[in-house]
Short mmCIF file of C-alpha atoms and ligand atoms in Angstrom, two decimals:
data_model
loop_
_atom_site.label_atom_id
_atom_site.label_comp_id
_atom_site.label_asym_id
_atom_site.label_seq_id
_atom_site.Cartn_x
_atom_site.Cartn_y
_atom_site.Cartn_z
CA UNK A 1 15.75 4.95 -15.19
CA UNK A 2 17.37 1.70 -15.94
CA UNK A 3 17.02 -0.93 -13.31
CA UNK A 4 17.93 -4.98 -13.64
CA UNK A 5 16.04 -5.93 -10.35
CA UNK A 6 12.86 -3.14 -10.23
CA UNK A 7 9.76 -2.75 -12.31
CA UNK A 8 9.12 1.03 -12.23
CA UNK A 9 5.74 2.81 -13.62
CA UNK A 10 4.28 6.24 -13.02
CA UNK A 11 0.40 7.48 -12.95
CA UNK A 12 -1.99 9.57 -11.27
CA UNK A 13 0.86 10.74 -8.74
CA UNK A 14 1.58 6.95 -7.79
CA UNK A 15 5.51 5.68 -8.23
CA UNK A 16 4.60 1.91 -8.45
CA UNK A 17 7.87 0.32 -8.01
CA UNK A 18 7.96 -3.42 -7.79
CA UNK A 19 10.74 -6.23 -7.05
CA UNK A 20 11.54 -8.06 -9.41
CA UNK A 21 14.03 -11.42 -8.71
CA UNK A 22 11.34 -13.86 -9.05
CA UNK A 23 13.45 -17.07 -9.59
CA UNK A 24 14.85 -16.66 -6.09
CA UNK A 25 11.29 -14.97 -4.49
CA UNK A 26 12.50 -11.47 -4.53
CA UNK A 27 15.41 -11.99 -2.22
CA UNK A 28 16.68 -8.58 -1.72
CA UNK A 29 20.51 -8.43 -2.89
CA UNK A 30 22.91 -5.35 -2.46
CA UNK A 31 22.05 -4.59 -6.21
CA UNK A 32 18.58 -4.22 -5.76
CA UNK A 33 18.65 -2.33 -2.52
CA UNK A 34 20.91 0.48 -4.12
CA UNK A 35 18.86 0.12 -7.01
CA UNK A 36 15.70 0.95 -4.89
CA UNK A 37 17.22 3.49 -3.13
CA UNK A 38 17.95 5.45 -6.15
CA UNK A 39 14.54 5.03 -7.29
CA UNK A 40 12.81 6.32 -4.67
CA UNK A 41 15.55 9.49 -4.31
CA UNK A 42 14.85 10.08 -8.00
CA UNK A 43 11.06 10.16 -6.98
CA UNK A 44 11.57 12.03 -3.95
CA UNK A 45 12.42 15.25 -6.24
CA UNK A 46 9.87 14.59 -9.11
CA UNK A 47 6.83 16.81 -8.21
CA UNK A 48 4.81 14.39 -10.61
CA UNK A 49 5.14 11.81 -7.70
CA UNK A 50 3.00 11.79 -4.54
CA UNK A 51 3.26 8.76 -3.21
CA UNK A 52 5.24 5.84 -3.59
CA UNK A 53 4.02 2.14 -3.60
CA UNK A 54 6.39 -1.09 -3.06
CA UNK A 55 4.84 -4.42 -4.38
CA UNK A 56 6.74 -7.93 -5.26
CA UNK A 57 3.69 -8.71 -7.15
CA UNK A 58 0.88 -11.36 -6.12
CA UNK A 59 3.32 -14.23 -5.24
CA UNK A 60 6.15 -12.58 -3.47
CA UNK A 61 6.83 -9.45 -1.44
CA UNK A 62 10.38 -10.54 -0.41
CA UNK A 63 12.14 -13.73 1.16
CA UNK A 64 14.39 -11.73 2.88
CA UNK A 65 18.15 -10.54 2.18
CA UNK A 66 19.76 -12.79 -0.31
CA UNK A 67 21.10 -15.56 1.43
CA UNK A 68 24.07 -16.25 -1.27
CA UNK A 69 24.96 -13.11 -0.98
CA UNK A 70 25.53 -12.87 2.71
CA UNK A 71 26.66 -16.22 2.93
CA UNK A 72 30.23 -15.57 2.65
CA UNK A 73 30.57 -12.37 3.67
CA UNK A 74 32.64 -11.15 6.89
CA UNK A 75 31.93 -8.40 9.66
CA UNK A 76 34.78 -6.32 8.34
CA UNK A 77 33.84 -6.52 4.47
CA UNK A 78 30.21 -5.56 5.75
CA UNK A 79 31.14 -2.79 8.27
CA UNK A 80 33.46 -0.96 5.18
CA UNK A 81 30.60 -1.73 2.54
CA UNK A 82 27.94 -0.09 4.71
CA UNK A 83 25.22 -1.42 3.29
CA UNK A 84 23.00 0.14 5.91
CA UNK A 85 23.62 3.41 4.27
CA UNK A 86 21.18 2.36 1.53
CA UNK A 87 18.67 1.20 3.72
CA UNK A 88 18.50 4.28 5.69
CA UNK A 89 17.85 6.04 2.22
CA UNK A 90 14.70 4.20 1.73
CA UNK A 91 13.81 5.39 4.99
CA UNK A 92 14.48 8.94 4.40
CA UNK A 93 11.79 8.85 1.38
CA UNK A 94 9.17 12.04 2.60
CA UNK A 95 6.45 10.91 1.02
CA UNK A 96 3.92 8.38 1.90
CA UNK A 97 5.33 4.25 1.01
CA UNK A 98 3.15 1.83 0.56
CA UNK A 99 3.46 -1.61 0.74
CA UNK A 100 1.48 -4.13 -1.15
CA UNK A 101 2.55 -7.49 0.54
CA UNK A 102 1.10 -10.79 -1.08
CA UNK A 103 3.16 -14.02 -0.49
CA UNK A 104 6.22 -14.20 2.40
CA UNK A 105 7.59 -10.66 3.45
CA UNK A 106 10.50 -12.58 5.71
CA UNK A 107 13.58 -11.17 7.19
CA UNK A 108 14.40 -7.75 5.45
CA UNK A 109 11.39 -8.20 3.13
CA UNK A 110 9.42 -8.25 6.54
CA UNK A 111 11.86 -4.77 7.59
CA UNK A 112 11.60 -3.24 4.38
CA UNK A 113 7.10 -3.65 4.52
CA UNK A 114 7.77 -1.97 7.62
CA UNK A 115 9.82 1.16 6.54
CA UNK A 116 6.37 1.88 4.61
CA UNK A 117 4.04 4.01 6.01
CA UNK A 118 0.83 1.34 5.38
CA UNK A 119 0.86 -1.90 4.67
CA UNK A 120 -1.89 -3.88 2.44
CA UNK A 121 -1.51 -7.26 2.39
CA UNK A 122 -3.19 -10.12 0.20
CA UNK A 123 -4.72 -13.06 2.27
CA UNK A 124 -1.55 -15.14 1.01
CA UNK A 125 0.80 -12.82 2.78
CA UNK A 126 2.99 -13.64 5.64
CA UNK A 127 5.33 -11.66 7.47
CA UNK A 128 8.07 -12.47 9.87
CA UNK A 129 11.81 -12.28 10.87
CA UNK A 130 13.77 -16.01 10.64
CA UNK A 131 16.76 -14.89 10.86
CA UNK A 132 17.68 -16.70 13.97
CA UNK A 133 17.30 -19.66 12.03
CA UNK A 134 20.50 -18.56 10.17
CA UNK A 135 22.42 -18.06 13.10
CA UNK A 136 21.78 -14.01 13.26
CA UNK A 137 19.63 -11.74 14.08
CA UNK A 138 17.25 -9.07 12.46
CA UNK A 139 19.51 -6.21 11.30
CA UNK A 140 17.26 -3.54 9.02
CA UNK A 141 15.13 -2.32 12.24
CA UNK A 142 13.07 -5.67 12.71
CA UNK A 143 13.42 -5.92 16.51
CA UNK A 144 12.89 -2.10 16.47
CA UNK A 145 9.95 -1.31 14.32
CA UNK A 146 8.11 -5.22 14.85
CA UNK A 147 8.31 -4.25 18.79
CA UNK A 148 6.53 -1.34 17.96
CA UNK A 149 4.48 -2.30 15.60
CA UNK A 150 2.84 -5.59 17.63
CA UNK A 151 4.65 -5.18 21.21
CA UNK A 152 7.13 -7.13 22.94
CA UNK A 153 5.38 -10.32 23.24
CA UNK A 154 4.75 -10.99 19.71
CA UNK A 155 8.00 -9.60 18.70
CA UNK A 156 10.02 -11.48 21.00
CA UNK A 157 8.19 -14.58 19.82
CA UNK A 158 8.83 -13.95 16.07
CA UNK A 159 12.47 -12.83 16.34
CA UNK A 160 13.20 -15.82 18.84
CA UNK A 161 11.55 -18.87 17.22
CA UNK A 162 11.77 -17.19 13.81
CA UNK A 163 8.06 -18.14 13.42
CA UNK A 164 5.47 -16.05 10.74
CA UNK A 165 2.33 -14.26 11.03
CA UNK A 166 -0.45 -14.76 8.36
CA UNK A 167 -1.86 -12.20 7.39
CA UNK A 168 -4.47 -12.14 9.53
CA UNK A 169 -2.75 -12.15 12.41
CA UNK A 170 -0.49 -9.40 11.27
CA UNK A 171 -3.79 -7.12 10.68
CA UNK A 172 -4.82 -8.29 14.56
CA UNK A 173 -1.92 -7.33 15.77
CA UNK A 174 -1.81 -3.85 13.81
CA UNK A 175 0.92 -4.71 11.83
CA UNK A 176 -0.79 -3.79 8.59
CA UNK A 177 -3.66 -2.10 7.65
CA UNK A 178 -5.97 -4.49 5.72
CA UNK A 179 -6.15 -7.54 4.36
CA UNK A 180 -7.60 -8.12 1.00
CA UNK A 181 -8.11 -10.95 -1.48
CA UNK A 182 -5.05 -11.54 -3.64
CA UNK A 183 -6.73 -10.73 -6.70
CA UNK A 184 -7.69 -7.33 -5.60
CA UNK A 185 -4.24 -6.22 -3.90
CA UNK A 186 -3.18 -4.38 -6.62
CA UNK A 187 -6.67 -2.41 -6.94
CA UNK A 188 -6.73 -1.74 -3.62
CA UNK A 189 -3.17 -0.68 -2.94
CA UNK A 190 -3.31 1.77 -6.20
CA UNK A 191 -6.78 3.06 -4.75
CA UNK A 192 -5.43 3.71 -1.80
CA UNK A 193 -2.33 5.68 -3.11
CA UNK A 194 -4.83 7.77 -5.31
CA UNK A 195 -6.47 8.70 -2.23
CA UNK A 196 -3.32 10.08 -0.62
CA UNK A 197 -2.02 11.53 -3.67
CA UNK A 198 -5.31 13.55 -4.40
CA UNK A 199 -4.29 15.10 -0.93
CA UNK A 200 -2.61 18.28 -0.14
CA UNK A 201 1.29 16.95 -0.81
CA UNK A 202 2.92 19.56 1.76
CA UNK A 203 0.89 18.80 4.42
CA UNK A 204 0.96 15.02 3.96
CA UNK A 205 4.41 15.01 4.15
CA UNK A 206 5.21 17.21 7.11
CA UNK A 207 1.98 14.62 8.80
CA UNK A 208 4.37 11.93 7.99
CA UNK A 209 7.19 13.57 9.31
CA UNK A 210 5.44 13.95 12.55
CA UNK A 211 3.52 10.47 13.02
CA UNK A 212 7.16 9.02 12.78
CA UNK A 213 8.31 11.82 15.19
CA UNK A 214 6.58 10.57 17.76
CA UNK A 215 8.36 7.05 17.49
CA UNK A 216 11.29 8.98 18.26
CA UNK A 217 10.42 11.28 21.11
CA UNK A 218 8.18 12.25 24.39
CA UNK A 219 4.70 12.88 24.30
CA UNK A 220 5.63 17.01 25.11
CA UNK A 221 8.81 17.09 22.29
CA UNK A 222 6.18 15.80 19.86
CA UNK A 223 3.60 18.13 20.79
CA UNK A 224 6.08 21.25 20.30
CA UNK A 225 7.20 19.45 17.25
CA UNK A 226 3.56 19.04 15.62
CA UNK A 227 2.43 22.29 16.40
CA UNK A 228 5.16 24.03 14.82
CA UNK A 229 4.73 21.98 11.54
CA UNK A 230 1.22 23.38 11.97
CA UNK A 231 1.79 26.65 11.83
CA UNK A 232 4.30 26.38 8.97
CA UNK A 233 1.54 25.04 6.87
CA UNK A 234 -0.47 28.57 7.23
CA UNK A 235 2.40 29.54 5.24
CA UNK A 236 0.75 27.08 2.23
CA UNK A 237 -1.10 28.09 -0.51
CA UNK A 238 -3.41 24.79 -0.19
CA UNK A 239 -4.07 25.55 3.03
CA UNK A 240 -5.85 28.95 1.97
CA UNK A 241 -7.31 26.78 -0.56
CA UNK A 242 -8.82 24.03 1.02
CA UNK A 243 -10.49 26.08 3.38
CA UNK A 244 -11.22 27.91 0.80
CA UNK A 245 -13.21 25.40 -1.11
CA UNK A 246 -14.66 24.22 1.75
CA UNK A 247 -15.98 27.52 2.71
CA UNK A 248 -16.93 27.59 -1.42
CA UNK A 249 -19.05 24.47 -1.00
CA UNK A 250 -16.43 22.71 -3.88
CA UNK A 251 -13.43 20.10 -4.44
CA UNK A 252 -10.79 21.87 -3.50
CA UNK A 253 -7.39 22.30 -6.05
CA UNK A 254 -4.29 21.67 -4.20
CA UNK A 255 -0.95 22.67 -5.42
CA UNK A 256 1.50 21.22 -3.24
CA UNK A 257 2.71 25.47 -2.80
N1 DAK B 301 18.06 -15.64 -0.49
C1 DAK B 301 18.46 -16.32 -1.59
N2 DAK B 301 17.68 -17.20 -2.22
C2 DAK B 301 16.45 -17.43 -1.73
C3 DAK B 301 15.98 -16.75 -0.56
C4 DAK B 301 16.85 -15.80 0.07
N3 DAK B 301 16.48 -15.07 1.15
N4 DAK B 301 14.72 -17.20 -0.31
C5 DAK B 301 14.42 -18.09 -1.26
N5 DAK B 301 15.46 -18.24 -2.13
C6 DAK B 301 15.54 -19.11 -3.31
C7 DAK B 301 15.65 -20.56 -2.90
O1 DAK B 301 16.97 -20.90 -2.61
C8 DAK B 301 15.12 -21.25 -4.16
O2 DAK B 301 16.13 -21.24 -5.13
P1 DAK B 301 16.42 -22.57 -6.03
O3 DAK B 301 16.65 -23.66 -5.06
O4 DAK B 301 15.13 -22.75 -6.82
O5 DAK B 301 17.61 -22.20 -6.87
C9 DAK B 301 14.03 -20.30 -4.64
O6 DAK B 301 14.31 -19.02 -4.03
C10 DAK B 301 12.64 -20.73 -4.21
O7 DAK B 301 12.66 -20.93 -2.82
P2 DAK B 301 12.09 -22.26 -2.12
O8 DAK B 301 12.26 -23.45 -3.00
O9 DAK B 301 12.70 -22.32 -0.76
O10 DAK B 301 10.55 -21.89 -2.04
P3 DAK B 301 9.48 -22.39 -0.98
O11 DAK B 301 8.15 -21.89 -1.48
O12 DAK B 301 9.64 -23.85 -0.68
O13 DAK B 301 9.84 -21.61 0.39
C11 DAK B 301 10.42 -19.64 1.71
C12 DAK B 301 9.67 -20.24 0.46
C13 DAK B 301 10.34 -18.14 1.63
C14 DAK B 301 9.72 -20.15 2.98
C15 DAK B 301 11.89 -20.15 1.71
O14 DAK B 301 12.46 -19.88 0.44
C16 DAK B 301 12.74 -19.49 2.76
O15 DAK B 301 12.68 -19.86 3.93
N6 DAK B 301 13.59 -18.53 2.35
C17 DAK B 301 14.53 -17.89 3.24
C18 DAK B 301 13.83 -16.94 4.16
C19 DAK B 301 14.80 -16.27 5.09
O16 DAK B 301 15.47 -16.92 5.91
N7 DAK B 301 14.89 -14.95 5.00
C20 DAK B 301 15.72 -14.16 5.91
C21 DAK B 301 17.05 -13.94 5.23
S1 DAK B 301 18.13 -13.01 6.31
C22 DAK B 301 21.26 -6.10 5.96
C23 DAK B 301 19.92 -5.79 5.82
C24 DAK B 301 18.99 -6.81 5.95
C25 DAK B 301 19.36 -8.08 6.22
C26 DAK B 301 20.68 -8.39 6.36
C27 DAK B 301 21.63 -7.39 6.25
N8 DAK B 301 22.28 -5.05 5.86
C28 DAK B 301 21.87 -3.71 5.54
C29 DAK B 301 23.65 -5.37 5.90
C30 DAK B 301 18.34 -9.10 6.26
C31 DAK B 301 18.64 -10.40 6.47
C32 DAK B 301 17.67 -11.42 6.04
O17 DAK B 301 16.64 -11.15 5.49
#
């Protein structure tokens, strides 16, 4: 697939995808959102790919939505373009995202580490929503998924002041999963995808589907919901096969049937 604004490569189950606007630090314009969006559709469907990983390289994850871009534009020319659609199309992906974060992730580069399932970031990374500094406000699920993720204290405080976490502090406050030298981000992150994509791919979806259920609902809705993904993966031939091979004393093969 042709993309301007994406790097795109493909092994060992992983869709690496990485931004790719480096003069302006990844800024994330309407091009390269719909561009990302059809990426990871197109990788939704391919059986080849089990997981998806989202890196702006070792310098940048993202400074955000393109300021130039938004600069001039008005409520009603943003209401009719809906450019929300193609966010919410990155967060319909069904397979595990990761994001490899090394440099600022700030604004919607900061909402768009988030729409991943795990974050890994470099020690360089920082993460945070400035948008107040523009005169708005987050508007790609930052004051949603940052509440979340860290709780209303720290949220409050980044979305307010418009002030970043290092890296450090985002791992403290269970932002992100790890924190790892720069020069091994890449390593790491594509180890880490391996893992995952080595996994049964049925049942790591429907997992996904129901850790993000449970953002969504009550304790006993999410219960129901789980078990009943549960029993629908009886219905899997890797299920019969990993118990299977663990009953076989060997690795087992899975599938994804
Ligand atoms: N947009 C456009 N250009 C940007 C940019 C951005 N977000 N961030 C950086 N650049 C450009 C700079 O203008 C500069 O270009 P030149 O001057 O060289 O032509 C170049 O990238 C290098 O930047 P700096 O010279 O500023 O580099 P520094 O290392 O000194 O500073 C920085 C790095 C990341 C601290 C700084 O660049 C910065 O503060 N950038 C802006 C960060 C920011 O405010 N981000 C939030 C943007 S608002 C939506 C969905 C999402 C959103 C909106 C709508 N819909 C679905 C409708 C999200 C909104 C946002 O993210």
């Amino acid at each position: 697939m042709d993309t301007k604004h994406l790097i795109i490569s493909q092994k060992e189950g992983v869709g690496r995808v990485q931004l790719h606007r480096p003069r302006v630090l990844n800024a994330l314009n309407k091009e390269l959102v719909a561009e990302l969006a059809d990426v990871l559709d197109k990788m939704d469907r391919d059986d080849e790919v089990r997981v998806a990983l989202i890196t702006g390289g070792p310098k940048c994850f993202a400074a955000g939505a393109d300021i130039d871009e938004m600069a001039e534009s008005s409520a009603v020319e943003m209401l009719l373009e809906d450019q929300f659609a193609q966010w919410d199309r990155i967060r319909r992906f069904s397979k595990p995202l990761i994001a490899a974060v090394s440099g600022p992730a700030l604004g919607g580069g900061c909402e768009l580490a988030m729409v991943c399932d795990m974050i890994l970031a470099s020690e360089k990374a920082r993460f945070g929503q400035p948008e107040v500094n523009l005169g708005v406000m987050p508007g790609a699920g930052g004051t949603q998924r940052l509440s979340r993720a860290v709780g209303k204290a720290r949220a409050m405080e980044m979305v307010l002041t418009g002030r970043s976490m290092t890296a450090r502090e985002a791992l403290n406050a269970g932002l992100i999963n790890r924190v790892v030298p720069v020069e091994l981000l890449e390593e790491e992150a594509m180890k880490l995808a391996r893992e995952v994509a080595s996994k049964p791919p049925v049942a790591v979806r429907l997992a996904k589907r129901s850790v993000l259920k449970s953002f969504d609902t009550t304790v006993e809705e999410g219960l129901d919901y789980e078990q009943k993904l549960f029993y629908f993966l009886f219905a899997t031939e890797d299920q019969r096969e990993g118990m299977k091979a663990f009953q076989e004393k060997r690795k087992p093969r899975f599938r994804g049937k």
